[in-house]
Amino acid sequence: MKMSEKLNIVIVGTGYVGLTTGVVLGYLGHRVTCVDQDMAKIDKLERGISTIYEPGLEELLIQSAAQVKFTKDLLRDLVDAQVVIIAVGTPAKENGDTDLSYVEAVAREIGMAMDVLKPPLIINKSTVPVGTARRVETVICEELEKRGQGCHFSVASNPEFLREGSALYDTLYPDRIVVGANDINALNLVRQMYAPILEQTFNPPQSVPRPEGYSLPALVSTSPTSAELIKYTANAFLATKISFINEFSAIAEKVGADIVEVAKGVGLDRRIGAGFLKAGVGWGGSCFPKDVRSILFTGSQYNCEMPLVQAALEVNRRQKLKAIEKLQQLLKVVRGSTIGILGLAFKADTDDIRESPAIEVIKTLLEMGARVKVYDPIAMKKYRQTYADQQVVYCGTAEDTASDADALVILTDWDEFLHLSWAEMGATMKNKVIVDGRNMLDREQLQQAGFTYSGIGR
Ligand code: UDX
Ligand code: UDX
């Protein structure tokens, strides 16, 4: 087997992770089939239209079109596959446990259809609790037994670490690639699949240039169980790091320090690192909240308390309401006031609103009797679809949102908000009050424009 040889790869699930991975592997020269049960998604993707908002993705979708095909039918393409990547959703159940029904359903189909003479390597890429690689193996074996076949194949765990909004960048230029595999052939196949990334032999796409000074990523080879735990440890750590700086933002405010300055002074210590030290209105998204709850659930199953992670979750719950506390301080009476919300996405450069701080803030403001106007450059459509019953005023621009408002609240760090004409916007407001929930604006500039400015921890 030559490292440069291209593979036949099937990816099941074309969400943020599956679609990004599929398009990138196609761009690197592999022959990729992306499978999704959602026909509407497949239709769009076949026409070169991205189903998610992710910078650079549509361009790469077109560039890799010859290598990547989209289909609803898993079974047909399974026969020739050398690698099958499972990237379907793994939502949280009510009790924090992870719903593995989609993963198991895919495993069952694989067992029903795979060619036993040339079994593909199965890779779990979805974030799944410890033991899921084994579980997937068991489910496939059950199906093979029904066919009177033996159980000769491998399941590896290959967690993703990509951030929405920079998913392509994180996939092409990772810090490390983690592979949990029990046999050397499986490890080598994963190495072959990622060879162009591990060796950086591909031509960088125009929209995602290779960063200067980038050094080759490490390949971390572990047991499947360690790989599964690495993913939860990483996400719980990052979530805790943000909660940590958010906790310090409260004390910074009390003593008159500026948390942005504090974070800079702390982050330059290489042992700590500058990333994920931005204080704000709390972490959201499709991963941190779900993964933190999931590892707490696993902990509870093993009678293993995790007070630190538990506290990170609790700090985050409170942090999401900081913007409301600030409005109460600044406006005194919130009932009957008009509040303009800038940003609905859980972070910039995505249309994803899952567990976005905006959801909690808007719900609370409405309960308190405020009139709420909202604007987001990209995520408004998703929000409107998801919260169709909510009585909020959707605005076409940030300027519209400011008009007549008693206060503005920034909840997402969209670049666009850096370039607004605050003096002009302020002139149309009832009160020039702004709560900068992402500490992204220049306080002095806002004050010069006549605003009462309040950030988080400064
Ligand atoms: C993924 C992982 O599932 C999650 O564990 C990880 O933490 C983050 O990445 P994401 O890519 O955001 O999540 O998932 P989602 O956007 O929900 O997409 C999953 C896709 O799988 C959907 O397009 C869905 O239609 C598809 N799917 C789901 C199938 O094709 N078959 C199924 O049985 C279930
Ligand atoms: C995360 C992980 O970073 C990624 O490795 C994993 O595989 C999927 O989950 P994502 O959820 O896309 O990625 O976004 P991320 O950039 O990690 O941000 C998560 C949340 O934390 C956002 O709500 C963001 O606004 C918040 N955040 C992030 C902060 O409040 N402060 C920071 O310093 C960084």
Short mmCIF file of C-alpha atoms and ligand atoms in Angstrom, two decimals:
data_model
loop_
_atom_site.label_atom_id
_atom_site.label_comp_id
_atom_site.label_asym_id
_atom_site.label_seq_id
_atom_site.Cartn_x
_atom_site.Cartn_y
_atom_site.Cartn_z
CA MET A 1 0.00 0.00 0.00
CA LYS A 2 1.46 3.34 -1.06
CA MET A 3 0.81 6.37 1.16
CA SER A 4 -0.04 8.48 -1.88
CA GLU A 5 -2.65 6.00 -3.14
CA LYS A 6 -6.14 7.50 -3.04
CA LEU A 7 -8.98 5.79 -1.20
CA ASN A 8 -12.68 5.14 -1.70
CA ILE A 9 -14.35 6.77 1.27
CA VAL A 10 -18.00 6.84 2.34
CA ILE A 11 -19.09 9.43 4.88
CA VAL A 12 -22.47 9.07 6.54
CA GLY A 13 -24.02 12.35 7.75
CA THR A 14 -23.50 15.67 6.00
CA GLY A 15 -23.76 18.01 8.98
CA TYR A 16 -21.00 20.45 9.87
CA VAL A 17 -18.52 17.68 10.49
CA GLY A 18 -19.42 15.18 7.78
CA LEU A 19 -19.75 17.73 5.00
CA THR A 20 -16.53 19.56 5.84
CA THR A 21 -14.60 16.31 6.15
CA GLY A 22 -16.04 14.92 2.91
CA VAL A 23 -15.30 17.99 0.86
CA VAL A 24 -11.76 18.25 2.23
CA LEU A 25 -10.99 14.56 1.63
CA GLY A 26 -12.29 14.98 -1.93
CA TYR A 27 -10.15 18.07 -2.39
CA LEU A 28 -7.16 16.01 -1.28
CA GLY A 29 -7.87 13.56 -4.11
CA HIS A 30 -9.80 10.72 -2.49
CA ARG A 31 -13.02 9.45 -4.04
CA VAL A 32 -15.71 10.40 -1.56
CA THR A 33 -19.38 9.53 -1.28
CA CYS A 34 -21.32 11.66 1.21
CA VAL A 35 -24.52 10.01 2.40
CA ASP A 36 -27.39 11.72 4.19
CA GLN A 37 -30.94 10.60 4.89
CA ASP A 38 -32.19 14.13 4.25
CA MET A 39 -33.03 14.25 0.54
CA ALA A 40 -33.40 18.04 0.52
CA LYS A 41 -29.79 18.36 1.69
CA ILE A 42 -28.55 15.91 -0.91
CA ASP A 43 -30.41 17.78 -3.67
CA LYS A 44 -28.78 21.05 -2.75
CA LEU A 45 -25.31 19.59 -2.31
CA GLU A 46 -25.51 17.87 -5.69
CA ARG A 47 -26.13 21.27 -7.21
CA GLY A 48 -23.02 22.67 -5.51
CA ILE A 49 -24.99 24.64 -2.94
CA SER A 50 -23.76 24.40 0.63
CA THR A 51 -26.35 23.43 3.24
CA ILE A 52 -24.49 25.23 6.01
CA TYR A 53 -22.92 28.64 6.26
CA GLU A 54 -19.20 27.99 6.50
CA PRO A 55 -16.65 30.39 5.01
CA GLY A 56 -14.90 28.90 1.97
CA LEU A 57 -16.97 25.71 1.90
CA GLU A 58 -19.03 26.44 -1.18
CA GLU A 59 -15.90 27.26 -3.15
CA LEU A 60 -14.28 23.98 -2.13
CA LEU A 61 -17.51 22.13 -2.85
CA ILE A 62 -17.23 23.27 -6.46
CA GLN A 63 -13.50 22.62 -6.69
CA SER A 64 -13.84 19.07 -5.41
CA ALA A 65 -17.02 18.29 -7.35
CA ALA A 66 -15.32 15.65 -9.52
CA GLN A 67 -14.18 13.74 -6.42
CA VAL A 68 -17.24 14.00 -4.20
CA LYS A 69 -20.69 12.66 -4.86
CA PHE A 70 -23.81 12.92 -2.72
CA THR A 71 -26.44 10.28 -2.21
CA LYS A 72 -29.21 9.12 0.07
CA ASP A 73 -28.41 5.47 -0.45
CA LEU A 74 -25.70 4.11 1.83
CA LEU A 75 -25.92 0.52 0.72
CA ARG A 76 -24.93 0.89 -2.93
CA ASP A 77 -21.61 2.64 -2.32
CA LEU A 78 -20.66 0.56 0.66
CA VAL A 79 -19.46 -2.28 -1.54
CA ASP A 80 -16.41 -0.45 -2.87
CA ALA A 81 -15.60 1.50 0.25
CA GLN A 82 -12.21 1.12 1.92
CA VAL A 83 -13.18 3.50 4.70
CA VAL A 84 -16.62 4.35 6.12
CA ILE A 85 -16.77 7.42 8.35
CA ILE A 86 -19.72 7.80 10.69
CA ALA A 87 -20.52 11.49 11.19
CA VAL A 88 -24.23 11.54 12.00
CA GLY A 89 -25.63 13.62 14.83
CA THR A 90 -25.28 12.52 18.44
CA PRO A 91 -27.75 14.76 20.25
CA ALA A 92 -28.09 14.95 24.02
CA LYS A 93 -30.95 13.22 25.77
CA GLU A 94 -32.91 14.96 28.52
CA ASN A 95 -30.67 13.41 31.24
CA GLY A 96 -27.41 14.48 29.58
CA ASP A 97 -26.70 11.04 28.11
CA THR A 98 -25.88 10.85 24.41
CA ASP A 99 -28.45 9.59 21.95
CA LEU A 100 -26.61 6.97 19.93
CA SER A 101 -29.59 5.76 17.95
CA TYR A 102 -28.42 7.37 14.68
CA VAL A 103 -24.91 5.97 15.07
CA GLU A 104 -26.30 2.51 15.79
CA ALA A 105 -28.71 2.66 12.87
CA VAL A 106 -25.81 3.41 10.53
CA ALA A 107 -23.74 0.60 12.07
CA ARG A 108 -26.62 -1.80 11.45
CA GLU A 109 -26.84 -0.82 7.79
CA ILE A 110 -23.10 -1.28 7.42
CA GLY A 111 -23.38 -4.77 8.90
CA MET A 112 -26.22 -5.64 6.55
CA ALA A 113 -24.41 -4.59 3.40
CA MET A 114 -20.66 -4.65 3.76
CA ASP A 115 -18.54 -6.89 1.59
CA VAL A 116 -17.07 -9.42 4.03
CA LEU A 117 -14.26 -10.32 1.66
CA LYS A 118 -13.07 -6.71 1.54
CA PRO A 119 -14.32 -5.22 4.80
CA PRO A 120 -13.91 -1.44 5.05
CA LEU A 121 -12.40 0.27 8.07
CA ILE A 122 -15.18 1.89 10.11
CA ILE A 123 -14.31 5.23 11.67
CA ASN A 124 -16.32 6.98 14.37
CA LYS A 125 -15.99 10.70 13.87
CA SER A 126 -19.12 11.84 15.68
CA THR A 127 -18.45 12.75 19.28
CA VAL A 128 -19.51 9.66 21.15
CA PRO A 129 -19.20 8.41 24.73
CA VAL A 130 -16.46 6.05 25.77
CA GLY A 131 -17.15 2.54 24.54
CA THR A 132 -18.98 3.53 21.36
CA ALA A 133 -16.29 2.09 19.06
CA ARG A 134 -16.91 -1.25 20.77
CA ARG A 135 -20.65 -0.77 20.61
CA VAL A 136 -20.50 -0.09 16.86
CA GLU A 137 -18.39 -3.21 16.42
CA THR A 138 -20.93 -5.28 18.36
CA VAL A 139 -23.87 -3.98 16.31
CA ILE A 140 -22.12 -4.68 13.00
CA CYS A 141 -21.16 -8.16 14.21
CA GLU A 142 -24.79 -8.90 15.12
CA GLU A 143 -25.81 -8.11 11.55
CA LEU A 144 -22.95 -10.13 10.09
CA GLU A 145 -23.94 -13.11 12.23
CA LYS A 146 -27.47 -12.88 10.84
CA ARG A 147 -25.87 -13.21 7.41
CA GLY A 148 -23.89 -16.23 8.64
CA GLN A 149 -20.65 -14.30 8.37
CA GLY A 150 -17.70 -13.92 10.71
CA CYS A 151 -16.67 -10.71 12.36
CA HIS A 152 -13.51 -9.52 10.63
CA PHE A 153 -13.20 -5.76 10.46
CA SER A 154 -11.98 -2.85 12.59
CA VAL A 155 -13.60 0.17 14.16
CA ALA A 156 -11.36 3.16 14.85
CA SER A 157 -12.10 6.36 16.68
CA ASN A 158 -11.00 9.59 15.00
CA PRO A 159 -12.50 12.58 16.82
CA GLU A 160 -12.76 15.95 15.09
CA PHE A 161 -11.62 19.22 16.59
CA LEU A 162 -13.03 21.63 14.06
CA ARG A 163 -14.67 24.88 15.04
CA GLU A 164 -17.67 26.12 13.12
CA GLY A 165 -16.71 29.24 11.21
CA SER A 166 -13.16 27.94 10.72
CA ALA A 167 -14.00 24.33 9.98
CA LEU A 168 -11.96 24.14 6.75
CA TYR A 169 -8.94 25.77 8.32
CA ASP A 170 -9.07 23.41 11.31
CA THR A 171 -9.41 20.38 9.03
CA LEU A 172 -6.58 21.33 6.66
CA TYR A 173 -4.18 22.69 9.29
CA PRO A 174 -4.88 20.80 12.52
CA ASP A 175 -2.64 20.81 15.61
CA ARG A 176 -2.94 17.05 15.76
CA ILE A 177 -4.88 14.11 14.38
CA VAL A 178 -6.01 11.58 16.97
CA VAL A 179 -6.55 7.97 15.94
CA GLY A 180 -7.77 5.35 18.35
CA ALA A 181 -7.25 1.95 16.75
CA ASN A 182 -6.57 -1.53 17.97
CA ASP A 183 -4.67 -2.78 14.95
CA ILE A 184 -1.83 -1.51 12.84
CA ASN A 185 -3.65 -1.91 9.51
CA ALA A 186 -6.40 0.38 10.71
CA LEU A 187 -3.87 2.94 11.89
CA ASN A 188 -2.03 2.80 8.57
CA LEU A 189 -5.22 3.28 6.58
CA VAL A 190 -6.09 6.40 8.59
CA ARG A 191 -2.53 7.60 8.09
CA GLN A 192 -2.95 7.10 4.35
CA MET A 193 -6.26 8.94 4.33
CA TYR A 194 -4.73 11.95 6.06
CA ALA A 195 -1.28 11.72 4.42
CA PRO A 196 -1.70 14.96 2.41
CA ILE A 197 -2.57 16.78 5.65
CA LEU A 198 0.06 15.08 7.78
CA GLU A 199 2.72 15.93 5.20
CA GLN A 200 1.05 19.13 3.90
CA THR A 201 1.56 18.06 0.30
CA PHE A 202 -1.65 19.62 -1.06
CA ASN A 203 -1.99 23.00 -2.74
CA PRO A 204 -3.83 25.20 -0.27
CA PRO A 205 -7.22 26.39 -1.53
CA GLN A 206 -7.27 30.10 -2.23
CA SER A 207 -9.83 30.82 0.45
CA VAL A 208 -7.96 28.86 3.13
CA PRO A 209 -4.24 29.61 2.77
CA ARG A 210 -1.69 27.74 4.83
CA PRO A 211 -0.77 29.89 7.83
CA GLU A 212 2.76 31.15 7.98
CA GLY A 213 4.99 29.17 10.29
CA TYR A 214 2.55 26.25 10.42
CA SER A 215 4.35 23.09 11.50
CA LEU A 216 3.26 19.59 10.56
CA PRO A 217 0.52 18.12 12.74
CA ALA A 218 1.23 15.29 15.15
CA LEU A 219 -0.47 11.94 14.64
CA VAL A 220 -1.51 10.75 18.08
CA SER A 221 -2.11 7.02 18.08
CA THR A 222 -4.08 5.67 21.03
CA SER A 223 -6.58 3.02 22.02
CA PRO A 224 -10.15 3.72 20.85
CA THR A 225 -11.18 4.41 24.44
CA SER A 226 -8.45 7.01 24.98
CA ALA A 227 -9.34 8.68 21.67
CA GLU A 228 -12.97 8.90 22.76
CA LEU A 229 -11.96 10.41 26.07
CA ILE A 230 -9.51 12.85 24.43
CA LYS A 231 -12.41 14.54 22.67
CA TYR A 232 -14.41 15.05 25.87
CA THR A 233 -11.35 16.13 27.82
CA ALA A 234 -10.47 18.73 25.19
CA ASN A 235 -13.97 20.19 24.98
CA ALA A 236 -14.53 20.13 28.75
CA PHE A 237 -11.17 21.82 29.26
CA LEU A 238 -11.88 24.56 26.71
CA ALA A 239 -15.35 25.15 28.14
CA THR A 240 -13.86 25.31 31.64
CA LYS A 241 -11.19 27.73 30.46
CA ILE A 242 -13.85 30.12 29.19
CA SER A 243 -15.91 29.72 32.37
CA PHE A 244 -12.76 30.41 34.36
CA ILE A 245 -12.12 33.73 32.64
CA ASN A 246 -15.82 34.55 32.89
CA GLU A 247 -15.67 33.94 36.64
CA PHE A 248 -12.70 36.31 36.85
CA SER A 249 -14.57 38.88 34.77
CA ALA A 250 -16.92 39.37 37.72
CA ILE A 251 -14.11 40.06 40.16
CA ALA A 252 -12.38 42.28 37.59
CA GLU A 253 -15.50 44.41 37.42
CA LYS A 254 -15.75 44.70 41.21
CA VAL A 255 -12.13 45.77 41.70
CA GLY A 256 -12.00 48.02 38.67
CA ALA A 257 -9.71 45.93 36.44
CA ASP A 258 -10.26 45.19 32.75
CA ILE A 259 -10.62 41.47 32.00
CA VAL A 260 -9.35 41.99 28.43
CA GLU A 261 -6.07 43.32 29.80
CA VAL A 262 -5.97 40.59 32.43
CA ALA A 263 -6.53 37.84 29.84
CA LYS A 264 -3.76 39.25 27.66
CA GLY A 265 -1.32 39.33 30.54
CA VAL A 266 -2.23 35.79 31.53
CA GLY A 267 -2.48 34.26 28.05
CA LEU A 268 1.05 35.19 27.06
CA ASP A 269 2.24 32.64 29.58
CA ARG A 270 2.88 29.71 27.26
CA ARG A 271 1.78 27.26 29.91
CA ILE A 272 -1.64 28.84 29.83
CA GLY A 273 -1.99 29.99 26.21
CA ALA A 274 -3.99 32.90 24.84
CA GLY A 275 -6.85 30.93 23.24
CA PHE A 276 -10.28 30.60 24.80
CA LEU A 277 -9.73 33.38 27.32
CA LYS A 278 -12.30 35.78 25.89
CA ALA A 279 -14.81 36.74 28.55
CA GLY A 280 -18.34 37.16 27.29
CA VAL A 281 -21.93 36.04 27.59
CA GLY A 282 -20.99 32.37 27.84
CA TRP A 283 -20.32 29.42 25.57
CA GLY A 284 -22.92 27.77 23.37
CA GLY A 285 -23.00 25.79 20.16
CA SER A 286 -23.64 22.21 19.22
CA CYS A 287 -20.66 20.78 21.10
CA PHE A 288 -19.55 22.33 24.38
CA PRO A 289 -22.93 22.19 26.16
CA LYS A 290 -23.73 18.71 24.90
CA ASP A 291 -20.26 17.27 25.48
CA VAL A 292 -19.91 18.75 28.97
CA ARG A 293 -23.24 17.23 29.98
CA SER A 294 -22.32 13.95 28.36
CA ILE A 295 -19.03 13.55 30.23
CA LEU A 296 -20.79 14.48 33.49
CA PHE A 297 -23.29 11.74 32.72
CA THR A 298 -20.50 9.24 32.09
CA GLY A 299 -18.88 10.37 35.36
CA SER A 300 -22.12 9.76 37.22
CA GLN A 301 -22.45 6.29 35.72
CA TYR A 302 -19.00 5.43 37.06
CA ASN A 303 -19.68 7.09 40.40
CA CYS A 304 -16.96 9.57 39.56
CA GLU A 305 -17.73 13.10 40.64
CA MET A 306 -16.49 15.91 38.40
CA PRO A 307 -17.03 19.05 40.49
CA LEU A 308 -14.82 21.24 38.31
CA VAL A 309 -16.68 20.46 35.10
CA GLN A 310 -19.98 20.76 36.95
CA ALA A 311 -18.95 24.23 38.09
CA ALA A 312 -17.95 25.24 34.56
CA LEU A 313 -21.50 24.40 33.46
CA GLU A 314 -23.06 26.34 36.33
CA VAL A 315 -20.84 29.40 35.75
CA ASN A 316 -21.91 29.31 32.11
CA ARG A 317 -25.60 29.11 33.00
CA ARG A 318 -25.26 32.28 35.07
CA GLN A 319 -23.02 33.99 32.54
CA LYS A 320 -25.71 33.83 29.88
CA LEU A 321 -27.84 36.12 32.08
CA LYS A 322 -25.10 38.74 32.65
CA ALA A 323 -26.49 40.88 29.85
CA ILE A 324 -29.87 41.01 31.60
CA GLU A 325 -28.29 42.01 34.93
CA LYS A 326 -26.47 44.80 33.14
CA LEU A 327 -29.65 46.07 31.51
CA GLN A 328 -31.32 46.11 34.92
CA GLN A 329 -28.44 48.11 36.36
CA LEU A 330 -28.37 50.59 33.49
CA LEU A 331 -32.07 51.00 32.68
CA LYS A 332 -33.49 50.11 36.12
CA VAL A 333 -36.87 49.19 34.63
CA VAL A 334 -36.73 46.67 31.82
CA ARG A 335 -40.49 46.12 31.48
CA GLY A 336 -41.82 48.23 28.64
CA SER A 337 -38.39 49.13 27.31
CA THR A 338 -37.19 48.34 23.81
CA ILE A 339 -34.02 46.28 23.62
CA GLY A 340 -32.08 45.77 20.38
CA ILE A 341 -30.19 42.50 20.13
CA LEU A 342 -27.21 42.37 17.78
CA GLY A 343 -26.27 38.76 17.04
CA LEU A 344 -28.23 35.50 17.32
CA ALA A 345 -25.60 32.94 16.28
CA PHE A 346 -23.68 31.23 19.08
CA LYS A 347 -20.52 32.77 17.65
CA ALA A 348 -19.45 34.68 14.54
CA ASP A 349 -19.15 33.20 11.04
CA THR A 350 -21.85 30.59 11.47
CA ASP A 351 -25.62 30.45 11.03
CA ASP A 352 -25.83 27.96 13.90
CA ILE A 353 -27.98 29.06 16.83
CA ARG A 354 -27.85 25.83 18.87
CA GLU A 355 -27.51 26.71 22.59
CA SER A 356 -26.72 30.28 21.62
CA PRO A 357 -26.70 32.72 24.57
CA ALA A 358 -29.16 34.81 22.52
CA ILE A 359 -31.90 32.22 23.08
CA GLU A 360 -31.82 32.58 26.87
CA VAL A 361 -31.40 36.35 26.78
CA ILE A 362 -34.31 36.94 24.40
CA LYS A 363 -36.60 34.53 26.23
CA THR A 364 -35.86 36.23 29.56
CA LEU A 365 -36.32 39.73 28.15
CA LEU A 366 -39.71 38.76 26.70
CA GLU A 367 -40.74 37.25 30.04
CA MET A 368 -39.73 40.50 31.71
CA GLY A 369 -42.03 42.45 29.43
CA ALA A 370 -39.47 44.08 27.16
CA ARG A 371 -40.00 44.70 23.47
CA VAL A 372 -37.20 42.92 21.63
CA LYS A 373 -35.77 43.82 18.24
CA VAL A 374 -33.18 41.49 16.74
CA TYR A 375 -30.62 41.43 13.96
CA ASP A 376 -28.02 38.92 12.80
CA PRO A 377 -26.24 39.06 9.44
CA ILE A 378 -26.63 35.30 8.80
CA ALA A 379 -28.50 33.43 11.52
CA MET A 380 -31.81 35.30 11.44
CA LYS A 381 -33.54 32.82 9.13
CA LYS A 382 -32.68 29.87 11.38
CA TYR A 383 -33.77 31.74 14.48
CA ARG A 384 -37.08 32.75 12.93
CA GLN A 385 -37.77 29.17 11.81
CA THR A 386 -36.92 27.72 15.21
CA TYR A 387 -38.72 30.31 17.35
CA ALA A 388 -41.60 31.12 15.03
CA ASP A 389 -44.00 31.81 17.94
CA GLN A 390 -41.81 34.40 19.63
CA GLN A 391 -42.98 38.00 19.50
CA VAL A 392 -39.75 39.65 18.41
CA VAL A 393 -39.20 42.30 15.76
CA TYR A 394 -36.82 41.11 13.01
CA CYS A 395 -34.72 43.93 11.60
CA GLY A 396 -32.93 44.09 8.26
CA THR A 397 -29.90 45.96 9.57
CA ALA A 398 -28.11 46.84 12.80
CA GLU A 399 -29.24 50.45 12.24
CA ASP A 400 -32.92 49.41 12.17
CA THR A 401 -32.39 47.53 15.41
CA ALA A 402 -31.01 50.62 17.12
CA SER A 403 -33.82 52.90 16.04
CA ASP A 404 -36.04 53.76 19.05
CA ALA A 405 -34.24 51.30 21.32
CA ASP A 406 -33.53 51.98 24.99
CA ALA A 407 -30.43 49.82 24.80
CA LEU A 408 -28.45 47.65 22.43
CA VAL A 409 -26.93 44.31 23.44
CA ILE A 410 -24.18 42.62 21.42
CA LEU A 411 -24.36 38.84 21.77
CA THR A 412 -22.31 37.62 18.77
CA ASP A 413 -18.86 38.84 17.76
CA TRP A 414 -19.66 39.50 14.09
CA ASP A 415 -17.00 41.61 12.35
CA GLU A 416 -19.74 43.73 10.88
CA PHE A 417 -20.44 45.21 14.31
CA LEU A 418 -16.92 46.64 14.42
CA HIS A 419 -17.65 48.91 11.50
CA LEU A 420 -20.97 50.52 12.43
CA SER A 421 -21.40 54.30 12.65
CA TRP A 422 -22.21 54.43 16.31
CA ALA A 423 -22.77 58.20 16.47
CA GLU A 424 -25.42 58.00 13.75
CA MET A 425 -27.04 54.95 15.27
CA GLY A 426 -27.04 56.51 18.73
CA ALA A 427 -28.88 59.54 17.37
CA THR A 428 -31.88 57.33 16.54
CA MET A 429 -32.03 55.61 19.95
CA LYS A 430 -34.16 56.57 22.93
CA ASN A 431 -31.23 55.97 25.26
CA LYS A 432 -27.66 55.58 24.17
CA VAL A 433 -26.92 52.48 26.20
CA ILE A 434 -24.88 49.53 24.95
CA VAL A 435 -24.06 46.24 26.61
CA ASP A 436 -21.10 44.72 24.75
CA GLY A 437 -21.49 41.06 25.61
CA ARG A 438 -18.40 40.12 23.58
CA ASN A 439 -16.03 42.95 24.64
CA MET A 440 -15.47 43.68 20.98
CA LEU A 441 -16.01 47.44 20.73
CA ASP A 442 -13.72 50.31 21.60
CA ARG A 443 -15.15 51.70 24.82
CA GLU A 444 -13.66 55.18 24.29
CA GLN A 445 -15.04 55.47 20.79
CA LEU A 446 -18.49 54.55 22.09
CA GLN A 447 -18.26 56.99 24.96
CA GLN A 448 -17.22 59.74 22.57
CA ALA A 449 -20.33 58.96 20.56
CA GLY A 450 -22.33 59.61 23.74
CA PHE A 451 -23.00 56.01 24.76
CA THR A 452 -23.10 54.54 28.23
CA TYR A 453 -20.91 51.51 27.58
CA SER A 454 -20.83 48.33 29.61
CA GLY A 455 -18.69 45.33 28.69
CA ILE A 456 -18.20 42.06 30.52
CA GLY A 457 -15.57 42.37 33.23
CA ARG A 458 -14.27 45.80 32.36
C1 UDX B 1 -21.40 16.25 14.49
C2 UDX B 1 -21.46 15.05 15.42
O1 UDX B 1 -22.59 14.32 15.17
C3 UDX B 1 -21.42 15.44 16.85
O2 UDX B 1 -21.31 14.30 17.63
C4 UDX B 1 -20.21 16.26 17.08
O3 UDX B 1 -20.13 16.61 18.43
C5 UDX B 1 -20.23 17.46 16.21
O4 UDX B 1 -20.33 17.06 14.89
P1 UDX B 1 -22.93 17.88 13.26
O5 UDX B 1 -22.07 17.58 12.09
O6 UDX B 1 -23.07 19.29 13.71
O7 UDX B 1 -22.49 17.02 14.53
O8 UDX B 1 -24.31 17.18 13.08
P2 UDX B 1 -25.63 17.64 12.36
O9 UDX B 1 -25.44 19.01 11.79
O10 UDX B 1 -26.72 17.34 13.28
O11 UDX B 1 -25.66 16.66 11.11
C6 UDX B 1 -25.84 15.30 11.15
C7 UDX B 1 -26.27 14.85 9.75
O12 UDX B 1 -26.46 13.45 9.75
C8 UDX B 1 -27.57 15.47 9.27
O13 UDX B 1 -27.38 16.01 7.98
C9 UDX B 1 -28.55 14.30 9.23
O14 UDX B 1 -29.52 14.44 8.23
C10 UDX B 1 -27.62 13.15 9.00
N1 UDX B 1 -28.14 11.86 9.47
C11 UDX B 1 -28.57 11.71 10.72
C12 UDX B 1 -28.15 10.78 8.60
O15 UDX B 1 -27.76 10.89 7.44
N2 UDX B 1 -28.60 9.58 9.04
C13 UDX B 1 -29.06 9.40 10.29
O16 UDX B 1 -29.47 8.30 10.66
C14 UDX B 1 -29.05 10.51 11.17
C1 UDX B 2 -15.94 23.55 19.53
C2 UDX B 2 -14.47 23.13 19.66
O1 UDX B 2 -13.64 24.28 19.67
C3 UDX B 2 -14.09 22.18 18.57
O2 UDX B 2 -12.74 21.75 18.72
C4 UDX B 2 -15.04 21.00 18.69
O3 UDX B 2 -14.69 19.94 17.96
C5 UDX B 2 -16.45 21.47 18.44
O4 UDX B 2 -16.76 22.41 19.45
P1 UDX B 2 -17.35 25.31 18.15
O5 UDX B 2 -18.47 24.94 19.06
O6 UDX B 2 -17.59 25.35 16.69
O7 UDX B 2 -16.09 24.34 18.37
O8 UDX B 2 -16.85 26.77 18.56
P2 UDX B 2 -15.77 27.41 19.53
O9 UDX B 2 -14.97 28.36 18.73
O10 UDX B 2 -15.04 26.41 20.31
O11 UDX B 2 -16.70 28.27 20.49
C6 UDX B 2 -17.61 27.68 21.40
C7 UDX B 2 -18.31 28.74 22.23
O12 UDX B 2 -17.40 29.34 23.14
C8 UDX B 2 -18.91 29.90 21.43
O13 UDX B 2 -20.17 30.22 21.97
C9 UDX B 2 -17.93 31.02 21.62
O14 UDX B 2 -18.51 32.29 21.50
C10 UDX B 2 -17.45 30.76 23.05
N1 UDX B 2 -16.11 31.30 23.33
C11 UDX B 2 -15.02 30.82 22.68
C12 UDX B 2 -15.95 32.29 24.32
O15 UDX B 2 -16.93 32.73 24.94
N2 UDX B 2 -14.69 32.73 24.60
C13 UDX B 2 -13.57 32.27 23.96
O16 UDX B 2 -12.47 32.72 24.29
C14 UDX B 2 -13.75 31.27 22.97
#
